[in-house]
Tab-separated table of C-alpha atoms in Angstrom:
chain	number	residue	atom	x	y	z
A	1	MET	CA	174.944	132.305	136.547
A	2	ASN	CA	171.501	132.780	138.059
A	3	ILE	CA	169.154	129.977	137.197
A	4	ILE	CA	165.681	128.919	138.308
A	5	CYS	CA	164.051	125.508	137.938
A	6	CYS	CA	160.257	125.689	137.791
A	7	GLY	CA	158.123	122.872	139.144
A	8	SER	CA	154.430	122.486	138.462
A	9	SER	CA	152.688	123.092	141.782
A	10	PRO	CA	150.092	125.806	141.132
A	11	SER	CA	150.481	129.405	142.236
A	12	ARG	CA	146.885	130.527	141.754
A	13	ASN	CA	146.706	133.453	144.173
A	14	THR	CA	150.274	134.733	144.065
A	15	ASN	CA	151.688	136.195	140.861
A	16	ILE	CA	155.404	135.443	140.737
A	17	ASN	CA	155.922	135.945	136.997
A	18	GLU	CA	158.166	138.951	137.628
A	19	ILE	CA	160.370	136.991	140.014
A	20	VAL	CA	160.818	134.106	137.570
A	21	ASP	CA	161.383	136.432	134.600
A	22	SER	CA	164.135	138.258	136.530
A	23	PHE	CA	166.374	135.184	136.183
A	24	ASP	CA	168.780	134.959	133.256
A	25	ASN	CA	168.146	131.231	132.896
A	26	ILE	CA	164.735	129.607	133.281
A	27	ILE	CA	164.184	125.851	133.153
A	28	ARG	CA	160.656	124.495	132.778
A	29	HIS	CA	159.460	120.923	132.548
A	30	ASN	CA	156.935	118.887	130.591
A	31	MET	CA	153.828	120.963	129.786
A	32	LEU	CA	154.727	123.929	132.000
A	33	ILE	CA	154.928	126.639	129.351
A	34	PRO	CA	155.313	130.427	129.566
A	35	ASN	CA	152.336	132.298	131.046
A	36	CYS	CA	151.333	129.210	132.988
A	37	GLY	CA	152.071	130.610	136.438
A	38	TYR	CA	155.867	130.729	136.400
A	39	GLY	CA	157.076	133.543	134.172
A	40	SER	CA	156.247	134.797	130.709
A	41	LYS	CA	159.703	134.518	129.081
A	42	ASP	CA	160.593	131.481	127.001
A	43	ALA	CA	162.564	128.859	128.877
A	44	THR	CA	166.322	128.721	128.386
A	45	ILE	CA	165.912	124.945	128.551
A	46	HIS	CA	162.639	123.049	128.345
A	47	VAL	CA	162.946	119.507	129.748
A	48	LEU	CA	160.564	116.786	128.565
A	49	ASN	CA	160.117	113.392	130.192
A	50	ASN	CA	160.568	110.252	128.088
A	51	HIS	CA	157.064	109.860	126.674
A	52	LEU	CA	156.603	113.568	125.875
A	53	HIS	CA	160.040	113.631	124.259
A	54	GLN	CA	159.275	110.562	122.141
A	55	TYR	CA	156.024	112.097	120.878
A	56	TRP	CA	157.768	115.404	120.156
A	57	LYS	CA	160.536	113.667	118.186
A	58	ALA	CA	157.960	111.619	116.264
A	59	LYS	CA	156.123	114.859	115.373
A	60	ILE	CA	152.747	113.388	116.252
A	61	SER	CA	149.636	115.376	115.361
A	62	ILE	CA	147.800	117.666	117.751
A	63	ASN	CA	144.874	115.210	117.692
A	64	LYS	CA	147.137	112.410	118.952
A	65	TRP	CA	148.490	114.674	121.725
A	66	VAL	CA	144.920	115.484	122.778
A	67	LYS	CA	143.831	111.836	122.674
A	68	VAL	CA	146.670	110.741	124.931
A	69	TYR	CA	146.869	113.624	127.406
A	70	LYS	CA	143.247	114.705	127.664
A	71	ASP	CA	141.966	111.159	128.139
A	72	HIS	CA	144.710	109.802	130.390
A	73	TYR	CA	145.804	112.877	132.328
A	74	ASN	CA	142.710	115.078	132.198
A	75	ILE	CA	144.622	117.995	130.689
A	76	SER	CA	142.470	120.488	128.808
A	77	ARG	CA	142.575	120.550	125.017
A	78	LYS	CA	143.311	124.295	125.226
A	79	HIS	CA	146.460	123.719	127.301
A	80	ILE	CA	147.644	120.808	125.142
A	81	LYS	CA	147.265	123.009	122.037
A	82	LYS	CA	149.299	125.826	123.643
A	83	PHE	CA	151.990	123.319	124.638
A	84	TYR	CA	152.014	121.780	121.156
A	85	GLU	CA	152.465	125.183	119.521
A	86	TYR	CA	155.180	126.178	122.012
A	87	ILE	CA	157.421	123.111	121.696
A	88	ASN	CA	157.208	123.145	117.912
A	89	GLN	CA	158.801	126.592	117.652
A	90	GLU	CA	162.335	126.589	116.260
A	91	ASN	CA	163.852	128.593	119.127
A	92	VAL	CA	162.740	126.256	121.936
A	93	ASN	CA	165.685	124.354	123.457
A	94	ILE	CA	164.275	120.887	124.253
A	95	LYS	CA	166.198	118.550	126.554
A	96	ASN	CA	165.515	115.012	127.793
A	97	TYR	CA	167.249	113.036	130.534
A	98	PRO	CA	166.329	109.351	129.908
A	99	THR	CA	166.147	108.351	133.597
A	100	ASN	CA	165.436	111.884	134.825
A	101	ASN	CA	169.051	112.023	136.029
A	102	THR	CA	168.338	109.584	138.853
A	103	GLU	CA	171.900	108.222	138.724
A	104	VAL	CA	173.315	111.761	138.750
A	105	MET	CA	171.263	112.609	141.844
A	106	GLN	CA	172.395	109.375	143.479
A	107	GLU	CA	176.006	110.458	142.999
A	108	ILE	CA	175.266	113.959	144.329
A	109	CYS	CA	173.686	112.492	147.463
A	110	LYS	CA	176.587	110.104	147.973
A	111	ASN	CA	179.212	112.853	147.559
A	112	ASN	CA	177.427	115.226	149.925
A	113	ASN	CA	176.389	112.741	152.644
A	114	ILE	CA	172.701	113.234	151.894
A	115	GLU	CA	170.669	110.285	153.059
A	116	TYR	CA	168.093	109.593	150.395
A	117	ASN	CA	167.150	106.296	148.802
A	118	VAL	CA	167.199	107.782	145.320
A	119	THR	CA	167.616	104.374	143.671
A	120	ALA	CA	164.281	103.086	144.999
A	121	LYS	CA	162.321	105.046	142.394
A	122	ILE	CA	163.021	107.187	139.350
A	123	LEU	CA	163.053	110.923	139.990
A	124	ARG	CA	160.220	112.897	138.462
A	125	CYS	CA	161.120	115.080	135.502
A	126	GLY	CA	161.224	118.335	137.508
A	127	LEU	CA	164.207	117.134	139.531
A	128	SER	CA	166.226	116.034	136.506
A	129	SER	CA	167.298	119.606	135.761
A	130	VAL	CA	168.069	120.245	139.433
A	131	ALA	CA	170.471	117.283	139.351
A	132	SER	CA	172.003	118.565	136.117
A	133	CYS	CA	172.587	122.037	137.579
A	134	ILE	CA	174.235	120.711	140.743
A	135	ALA	CA	176.414	118.291	138.750
A	136	ASN	CA	177.600	121.242	136.649
A	137	GLY	CA	178.559	123.288	139.712
A	138	LEU	CA	175.480	125.527	139.667
A	139	LYS	CA	173.195	126.280	142.602
A	140	PRO	CA	169.700	126.621	141.166
A	141	PHE	CA	166.776	128.412	142.726
A	142	MET	CA	163.649	126.276	142.809
A	143	VAL	CA	160.020	127.369	142.613
A	144	GLY	CA	156.798	125.393	142.298
A	145	TYR	CA	158.039	122.221	143.989
A	146	SER	CA	155.879	120.810	146.795
A	147	LEU	CA	157.432	120.686	150.242
A	148	ASP	CA	154.542	118.956	152.002
A	149	THR	CA	152.383	115.923	151.325
A	150	GLU	CA	149.135	117.934	151.294
A	151	THR	CA	150.086	119.853	148.147
A	152	THR	CA	152.222	117.315	146.305
A	153	LEU	CA	149.352	116.278	144.019
A	154	ASP	CA	148.291	119.848	143.175
A	155	HIS	CA	149.216	120.691	139.619
A	156	VAL	CA	149.155	123.681	137.272
A	157	TYR	CA	147.696	121.904	134.249
A	158	LYS	CA	146.859	118.299	135.231
A	159	ASN	CA	143.570	117.580	136.934
A	160	ASN	CA	143.841	113.862	137.697
A	161	ARG	CA	145.839	114.282	140.968
A	162	LYS	CA	147.773	111.060	140.409
A	163	ILE	CA	151.424	110.124	140.523
A	164	ASN	CA	152.640	106.808	139.158
A	165	SER	CA	153.806	105.329	142.452
A	166	ASN	CA	155.341	102.350	140.644
A	167	LEU	CA	157.910	104.733	139.180
A	168	HIS	CA	158.071	107.740	141.512
A	169	ASN	CA	158.028	108.504	145.222
A	170	ALA	CA	156.732	112.050	145.729
A	171	VAL	CA	157.069	111.925	149.525
A	172	GLU	CA	160.743	110.934	149.349
A	173	GLU	CA	161.336	113.724	146.837
A	174	ILE	CA	160.115	116.246	149.423
A	175	VAL	CA	162.784	114.914	151.815
A	176	LEU	CA	165.350	115.167	149.025
A	177	ILE	CA	164.551	118.814	148.201
A	178	LYS	CA	164.774	119.815	151.871
A	179	SER	CA	168.080	117.934	152.226
A	180	LEU	CA	169.557	119.572	149.124
A	181	HIS	CA	168.517	122.992	150.449
A	182	LYS	CA	169.993	122.271	153.878
A	183	ALA	CA	173.263	121.180	152.242
A	184	GLY	CA	173.401	124.487	150.332
A	185	LEU	CA	173.173	122.805	146.919
A	186	VAL	CA	169.883	124.485	145.953
A	187	ASP	CA	167.837	127.429	147.131
A	188	ALA	CA	164.273	126.210	147.644
A	189	THR	CA	163.119	129.314	149.557
A	190	LEU	CA	160.592	130.262	146.855
A	191	CYS	CA	158.919	126.864	147.311
A	192	CYS	CA	157.898	128.043	150.788
A	193	LEU	CA	155.610	130.795	149.479
A	194	ILE	CA	152.106	130.338	150.888
A	195	ASP	CA	149.591	130.676	148.068
A	196	ASP	CA	146.695	132.028	150.123
A	197	LYS	CA	144.065	134.487	148.948
A	198	ALA	CA	144.663	138.042	150.212
């Protein structure tokens, strides 16, 4: 089964839609929707973090979505509206991992002698599906995940350049991705694409 997990680092100068769409299974996260830089096909699985999932289940209004995510995360109303319309389609397969599969990743690291203090912080949503794939015997390709500290705050749709450091450790996650790749559990080659202007 060929599967790709899409992170949310921007690819502004390099169009990789064709590459992503060539996969049979596409996993996107949070507000990363089709035609947002990583493929145009609908996701096979669309993973939402806890607060997005709670709002989706509660069927909150578009105005509430805008109030929360435009004000607190500096996401444009236009993008929030596209996201709202996308996740409320009947054919979208929404998934939520309550702790972003942190415990699953801890077990993966332990079983594969990967040194990573995964219990210190909760994984960010984008790694929850990576953990799920590995736990199910799949080796996912990864794209749009930062592999250096300079780009870890760059984002496709958020403009506030913040990570909740009380919950997450973005720098340690870079170490984790590289370690998983080195152990042959993921293929993070596409994360190495340099997004320079031609």
